[in-house]
PDB file of C-alpha atoms and ligand atoms in Angstrom:
ATOM      1  CA  UNK A   1      -0.053  -0.205  -0.259  1.00 86.00           C
ATOM      2  CA  UNK A   2       0.779   3.229  -0.766  1.00 86.00           C
ATOM      3  CA  UNK A   3       1.075   6.582   1.833  1.00 86.00           C
ATOM      4  CA  UNK A   4      -0.823   7.685  -0.520  1.00 87.00           C
ATOM      5  CA  UNK A   5      -3.547   5.415  -0.701  1.00 93.00           C
ATOM      6  CA  UNK A   6      -3.561   6.826   3.660  1.00 94.00           C
ATOM      7  CA  UNK A   7      -6.589   8.776   4.143  1.00 95.00           C
ATOM      8  CA  UNK A   8      -7.604   9.887   7.979  1.00 96.00           C
ATOM      9  CA  UNK A   9     -11.523   8.529   7.497  1.00 98.00           C
ATOM     10  CA  UNK A  10     -14.670   8.508   9.726  1.00 98.00           C
ATOM     11  CA  UNK A  11     -16.459   6.729   9.789  1.00 98.00           C
ATOM     12  CA  UNK A  12     -20.194   5.328  12.573  1.00 99.00           C
ATOM     13  CA  UNK A  13     -20.204   1.825  14.540  1.00 99.00           C
ATOM     14  CA  UNK A  14     -22.510   0.579  16.823  1.00 99.00           C
ATOM     15  CA  UNK A  15     -22.853  -2.155  18.738  1.00 99.00           C
ATOM     16  CA  UNK A  16     -25.892  -3.930  18.729  1.00 99.00           C
ATOM     17  CA  UNK A  17     -28.441  -4.393  21.740  1.00 99.00           C
ATOM     18  CA  UNK A  18     -27.562  -8.227  22.447  1.00 98.00           C
ATOM     19  CA  UNK A  19     -24.007  -7.211  22.919  1.00 98.00           C
ATOM     20  CA  UNK A  20     -25.132  -4.200  25.339  1.00 98.00           C
ATOM     21  CA  UNK A  21     -26.909  -7.036  26.715  1.00 98.00           C
ATOM     22  CA  UNK A  22     -24.250  -9.454  27.098  1.00 98.00           C
ATOM     23  CA  UNK A  23     -21.927  -6.912  28.709  1.00 98.00           C
ATOM     24  CA  UNK A  24     -19.035  -6.410  25.897  1.00 98.00           C
ATOM     25  CA  UNK A  25     -19.809  -3.143  25.401  1.00 98.00           C
ATOM     26  CA  UNK A  26     -15.632  -2.660  27.315  1.00 98.00           C
ATOM     27  CA  UNK A  27     -13.956  -5.343  25.562  1.00 98.00           C
ATOM     28  CA  UNK A  28     -15.232  -4.053  22.048  1.00 98.00           C
ATOM     29  CA  UNK A  29     -13.877  -0.071  22.665  1.00 98.00           C
ATOM     30  CA  UNK A  30     -10.720  -1.847  24.405  1.00 98.00           C
ATOM     31  CA  UNK A  31      -9.774  -3.339  20.859  1.00 98.00           C
ATOM     32  CA  UNK A  32     -10.717  -0.150  18.622  1.00 98.00           C
ATOM     33  CA  UNK A  33      -8.935   1.326  21.462  1.00 98.00           C
ATOM     34  CA  UNK A  34      -5.738  -0.538  21.433  1.00 98.00           C
ATOM     35  CA  UNK A  35      -6.309  -0.865  17.572  1.00 98.00           C
ATOM     36  CA  UNK A  36      -4.984   3.105  17.483  1.00 97.00           C
ATOM     37  CA  UNK A  37      -7.915   4.498  16.945  1.00 98.00           C
ATOM     38  CA  UNK A  38     -10.583   7.456  17.902  1.00 98.00           C
ATOM     39  CA  UNK A  39     -13.181   6.962  19.453  1.00 98.00           C
ATOM     40  CA  UNK A  40     -14.443  10.895  18.424  1.00 98.00           C
ATOM     41  CA  UNK A  41     -18.603  11.031  20.409  1.00 98.00           C
ATOM     42  CA  UNK A  42     -20.182   7.744  21.643  1.00 98.00           C
ATOM     43  CA  UNK A  43     -23.743   7.646  22.746  1.00 98.00           C
ATOM     44  CA  UNK A  44     -26.337   4.185  24.251  1.00 98.00           C
ATOM     45  CA  UNK A  45     -29.396   5.058  22.597  1.00 98.00           C
ATOM     46  CA  UNK A  46     -32.254   3.581  21.999  1.00 98.00           C
ATOM     47  CA  UNK A  47     -33.104   3.677  18.461  1.00 98.00           C
ATOM     48  CA  UNK A  48     -36.377   4.403  16.938  1.00 98.00           C
ATOM     49  CA  UNK A  49     -37.921   2.540  14.421  1.00 98.00           C
ATOM     50  CA  UNK A  50     -37.910   5.139  11.847  1.00 98.00           C
ATOM     51  CA  UNK A  51     -34.775   6.121  12.544  1.00 98.00           C
ATOM     52  CA  UNK A  52     -33.683   1.954  12.051  1.00 98.00           C
ATOM     53  CA  UNK A  53     -35.322   1.463   8.880  1.00 98.00           C
ATOM     54  CA  UNK A  54     -33.424   4.537   7.298  1.00 98.00           C
ATOM     55  CA  UNK A  55     -29.791   3.818   8.876  1.00 98.00           C
ATOM     56  CA  UNK A  56     -30.972   0.149   7.385  1.00 98.00           C
ATOM     57  CA  UNK A  57     -32.752   1.973   4.309  1.00 98.00           C
ATOM     58  CA  UNK A  58     -30.566  -0.242   1.578  1.00 98.00           C
ATOM     59  CA  UNK A  59     -31.872  -3.755   2.403  1.00 98.00           C
ATOM     60  CA  UNK A  60     -35.330  -3.580   2.592  1.00 98.00           C
ATOM     61  CA  UNK A  61     -37.590  -5.830   1.703  1.00 98.00           C
ATOM     62  CA  UNK A  62     -35.017  -8.360   1.826  1.00 98.00           C
ATOM     63  CA  UNK A  63     -36.155 -11.401   4.087  1.00 98.00           C
ATOM     64  CA  UNK A  64     -34.267 -10.645   6.935  1.00 98.00           C
ATOM     65  CA  UNK A  65     -35.059  -6.482   7.150  1.00 98.00           C
ATOM     66  CA  UNK A  66     -38.187  -7.210   9.679  1.00 98.00           C
ATOM     67  CA  UNK A  67     -35.285  -9.701  11.975  1.00 98.00           C
ATOM     68  CA  UNK A  68     -33.105  -6.713  11.801  1.00 99.00           C
ATOM     69  CA  UNK A  69     -34.789  -4.333  12.794  1.00 99.00           C
ATOM     70  CA  UNK A  70     -36.443  -5.486  15.307  1.00 98.00           C
ATOM     71  CA  UNK A  71     -33.405  -6.474  17.175  1.00 99.00           C
ATOM     72  CA  UNK A  72     -31.300  -3.065  16.485  1.00 99.00           C
ATOM     73  CA  UNK A  73     -34.335  -1.891  18.182  1.00 99.00           C
ATOM     74  CA  UNK A  74     -35.579  -4.300  21.023  1.00 98.00           C
ATOM     75  CA  UNK A  75     -32.745  -1.942  23.013  1.00 98.00           C
ATOM     76  CA  UNK A  76     -29.990   0.078  23.678  1.00 98.00           C
ATOM     77  CA  UNK A  77     -27.328  -0.163  20.913  1.00 99.00           C
ATOM     78  CA  UNK A  78     -23.982   2.548  21.522  1.00 99.00           C
ATOM     79  CA  UNK A  79     -22.963   4.439  18.682  1.00 99.00           C
ATOM     80  CA  UNK A  80     -19.717   5.785  18.318  1.00 98.00           C
ATOM     81  CA  UNK A  81     -17.747   8.126  15.435  1.00 98.00           C
ATOM     82  CA  UNK A  82     -14.007   6.528  14.501  1.00 98.00           C
ATOM     83  CA  UNK A  83     -11.366   7.694  13.520  1.00 98.00           C
ATOM     84  CA  UNK A  84      -8.151   6.600  12.047  1.00 97.00           C
ATOM     85  CA  UNK A  85      -5.413   5.889   8.743  1.00 97.00           C
ATOM     86  CA  UNK A  86      -8.323   3.862   6.671  1.00 98.00           C
ATOM     87  CA  UNK A  87     -11.393   3.892   9.362  1.00 98.00           C
ATOM     88  CA  UNK A  88     -13.884   2.319   7.070  1.00 98.00           C
ATOM     89  CA  UNK A  89     -11.496  -0.501   6.372  1.00 98.00           C
ATOM     90  CA  UNK A  90     -10.158  -0.597   9.471  1.00 98.00           C
ATOM     91  CA  UNK A  91     -12.640  -0.969  11.465  1.00 98.00           C
ATOM     92  CA  UNK A  92     -14.833  -3.181   8.703  1.00 99.00           C
ATOM     93  CA  UNK A  93     -11.398  -6.303   8.404  1.00 98.00           C
ATOM     94  CA  UNK A  94     -12.443  -6.422  12.698  1.00 99.00           C
ATOM     95  CA  UNK A  95     -15.601  -6.459  12.597  1.00 99.00           C
ATOM     96  CA  UNK A  96     -15.400  -9.631  10.380  1.00 99.00           C
ATOM     97  CA  UNK A  97     -17.883 -11.500   7.812  1.00 98.00           C
ATOM     98  CA  UNK A  98     -20.910 -10.783   8.699  1.00 98.00           C
ATOM     99  CA  UNK A  99     -22.023 -14.345   9.238  1.00 98.00           C
ATOM    100  CA  UNK A 100     -20.466 -14.889  11.837  1.00 98.00           C
ATOM    101  CA  UNK A 101     -20.007 -17.948  11.541  1.00 98.00           C
ATOM    102  CA  UNK A 102     -17.906 -17.224   8.060  1.00 98.00           C
ATOM    103  CA  UNK A 103     -16.353 -14.966  10.403  1.00 99.00           C
ATOM    104  CA  UNK A 104     -12.397 -15.104  11.250  1.00 98.00           C
ATOM    105  CA  UNK A 105     -10.777 -15.733  15.073  1.00 98.00           C
ATOM    106  CA  UNK A 106      -9.424 -12.986  15.300  1.00 98.00           C
ATOM    107  CA  UNK A 107     -11.995 -10.419  14.443  1.00 99.00           C
ATOM    108  CA  UNK A 108     -15.330  -9.005  16.419  1.00 99.00           C
ATOM    109  CA  UNK A 109     -17.989 -11.434  15.317  1.00 99.00           C
ATOM    110  CA  UNK A 110     -15.658 -14.107  14.168  1.00 99.00           C
ATOM    111  CA  UNK A 111     -14.909 -13.491  18.653  1.00 98.00           C
ATOM    112  CA  UNK A 112     -18.126 -12.781  20.168  1.00 98.00           C
ATOM    113  CA  UNK A 113     -21.055 -13.621  17.245  1.00 98.00           C
ATOM    114  CA  UNK A 114     -22.740 -17.431  16.437  1.00 98.00           C
ATOM    115  CA  UNK A 115     -26.280 -15.770  15.051  1.00 98.00           C
ATOM    116  CA  UNK A 116     -26.483 -13.525  12.249  1.00 98.00           C
ATOM    117  CA  UNK A 117     -28.982 -11.277  13.120  1.00 98.00           C
ATOM    118  CA  UNK A 118     -26.666 -10.772  16.486  1.00 98.00           C
ATOM    119  CA  UNK A 119     -24.096 -10.551  15.062  1.00 99.00           C
ATOM    120  CA  UNK A 120     -22.892  -7.580  18.029  1.00 98.00           C
ATOM    121  CA  UNK A 121     -21.696  -4.370  16.039  1.00 99.00           C
ATOM    122  CA  UNK A 122     -21.930  -2.983  12.985  1.00 99.00           C
ATOM    123  CA  UNK A 123     -19.509  -0.674  11.016  1.00 99.00           C
ATOM    124  CA  UNK A 124     -20.327   1.554   7.754  1.00 99.00           C
ATOM    125  CA  UNK A 125     -18.962   0.556   4.082  1.00 98.00           C
ATOM    126  CA  UNK A 126     -18.215   3.250   2.395  1.00 98.00           C
ATOM    127  CA  UNK A 127     -17.665   7.183   3.522  1.00 98.00           C
ATOM    128  CA  UNK A 128     -20.331   7.889   2.112  1.00 98.00           C
ATOM    129  CA  UNK A 129     -22.309   5.917   4.164  1.00 98.00           C
ATOM    130  CA  UNK A 130     -20.725   6.610   6.850  1.00 98.00           C
ATOM    131  CA  UNK A 131     -21.321  10.542   6.761  1.00 98.00           C
ATOM    132  CA  UNK A 132     -25.068   9.318   6.279  1.00 98.00           C
ATOM    133  CA  UNK A 133     -25.010   7.067   8.767  1.00 98.00           C
ATOM    134  CA  UNK A 134     -22.976   9.430  11.259  1.00 98.00           C
ATOM    135  CA  UNK A 135     -25.566  11.833  10.213  1.00 98.00           C
ATOM    136  CA  UNK A 136     -28.079   9.306  11.534  1.00 98.00           C
ATOM    137  CA  UNK A 137     -26.834   8.808  15.144  1.00 98.00           C
ATOM    138  CA  UNK A 138     -25.105  12.596  16.165  1.00 98.00           C
ATOM    139  CA  UNK A 139     -24.823  16.683  15.382  1.00 98.00           C
ATOM    140  CA  UNK A 140     -21.210  17.622  13.854  1.00 97.00           C
ATOM    141  CA  UNK A 141     -21.391  19.615  17.578  1.00 98.00           C
ATOM    142  CA  UNK A 142     -21.973  16.399  19.442  1.00 98.00           C
ATOM    143  CA  UNK A 143     -18.322  15.212  17.760  1.00 98.00           C
ATOM    144  CA  UNK A 144     -15.052  15.851  19.437  1.00 97.00           C
ATOM    145  CA  UNK A 145     -11.943  17.059  17.302  1.00 94.00           C
ATOM    146  CA  UNK A 146      -8.217  15.665  19.037  1.00 93.00           C
ATOM    147  CA  UNK A 147      -5.162  14.023  18.908  1.00 86.00           C
ATOM    148  CA  UNK A 148      -4.642  11.163  19.484  1.00 70.00           C
ATOM    149  CA  UNK A 149      -0.667  11.451  22.183  1.00 62.00           C
ATOM    150  CA  UNK A 150       2.163  10.786  20.296  1.00 58.00           C
TER     151      UNK A 150
HETATM  152  P1  IDP B 201     -23.150  -6.066   7.685  1.00 96.54           P
HETATM  153  O1  IDP B 201     -23.311  -5.803   9.210  1.00 96.54           O
HETATM  154  O2  IDP B 201     -22.289  -6.384   7.888  1.00 96.54           O
HETATM  155  O3  IDP B 201     -22.127  -4.204   6.523  1.00 96.54           O
HETATM  156  P2  IDP B 201     -25.521  -6.259   5.569  1.00 96.54           P
HETATM  157  O4  IDP B 201     -25.452  -7.147   4.609  1.00 96.54           O
HETATM  158  O5  IDP B 201     -25.037  -4.466   5.493  1.00 96.54           O
HETATM  159  O6  IDP B 201     -23.818  -6.583   6.439  1.00 96.54           O
HETATM  160  O7  IDP B 201     -26.453  -6.339   6.272  1.00 96.54           O
HETATM  161  C1  IDP B 201     -26.884  -6.243   7.504  1.00 96.54           C
HETATM  162  C2  IDP B 201     -26.381  -6.532   8.785  1.00 96.54           C
HETATM  163  O8  IDP B 201     -28.614  -7.685   8.147  1.00 96.54           O
HETATM  164  C3  IDP B 201     -26.502  -7.572   9.263  1.00 96.54           C
HETATM  165  O9  IDP B 201     -24.774  -7.154  10.313  1.00 96.54           O
HETATM  166  C4  IDP B 201     -26.699  -8.755   9.639  1.00 96.54           C
HETATM  167  O10 IDP B 201     -26.476  -8.640  10.399  1.00 96.54           O
HETATM  168  C5  IDP B 201     -28.578  -9.044   9.007  1.00 96.54           C
HETATM  169  N1  IDP B 201     -28.036  -9.708   7.507  1.00 96.54           N
HETATM  170  C6  IDP B 201     -26.800  -9.798   7.014  1.00 96.54           C
HETATM  171  N2  IDP B 201     -27.165 -10.455   5.508  1.00 96.54           N
HETATM  172  C7  IDP B 201     -28.766 -11.273   6.397  1.00 96.54           C
HETATM  173  C8  IDP B 201     -28.908 -12.837   5.868  1.00 96.54           C
HETATM  174  O11 IDP B 201     -28.265 -13.152   5.308  1.00 96.54           O
HETATM  175  N3  IDP B 201     -29.522 -13.334   6.474  1.00 96.54           N
HETATM  176  C9  IDP B 201     -29.560 -12.633   7.828  1.00 96.54           C
HETATM  177  N4  IDP B 201     -29.354 -11.746   8.358  1.00 96.54           N
HETATM  178  C10 IDP B 201     -28.425 -10.502   7.504  1.00 96.54           C
HETATM  179 MG1   MG B 202     -23.412  -3.290   5.778  1.00 96.54          MG
END
């Protein structure tokens, strides 16, 4: 990878209700911190059906849509804006494949999940979706700008 391929990015991550119920918030936040990514916004929220449907609008009509919306509105989610070099692909690699049965050990889904709906975590898949999803959870003035200690 060339230096010119490295871009400072931000991405939207949230822990699904199953992860909160199982007490996994701390462990997963720790992984993100250990990697060196910055958490620039964070809040625990209960998603309305309307917001959940907006978040997953690209999946409307698919066979898993209803059960997915039911899960993400069943309890609190922990939403975060994560910033760092190539943060979108770095986070997606840490999260692992959508189906936890296929997710590699060492990835979050590979290590903490078996169920495809309750697969613990969401992370944006593109810059466009990252900005769209950040807007669903956060106002711009809730995102804190700071640098890591070097
Ligand atoms: P992603 O979360 O890895 O980006 P997407 O394809 O965007 O995966 O799907 C959003 C969520 O919908 C997944 O995290 C998963 O919970 C659920 N989902 C996706 N595909 C399936 C499926 O084939 N069966 C059941 N649930 C699915
Ligand atoms: Mg997705």
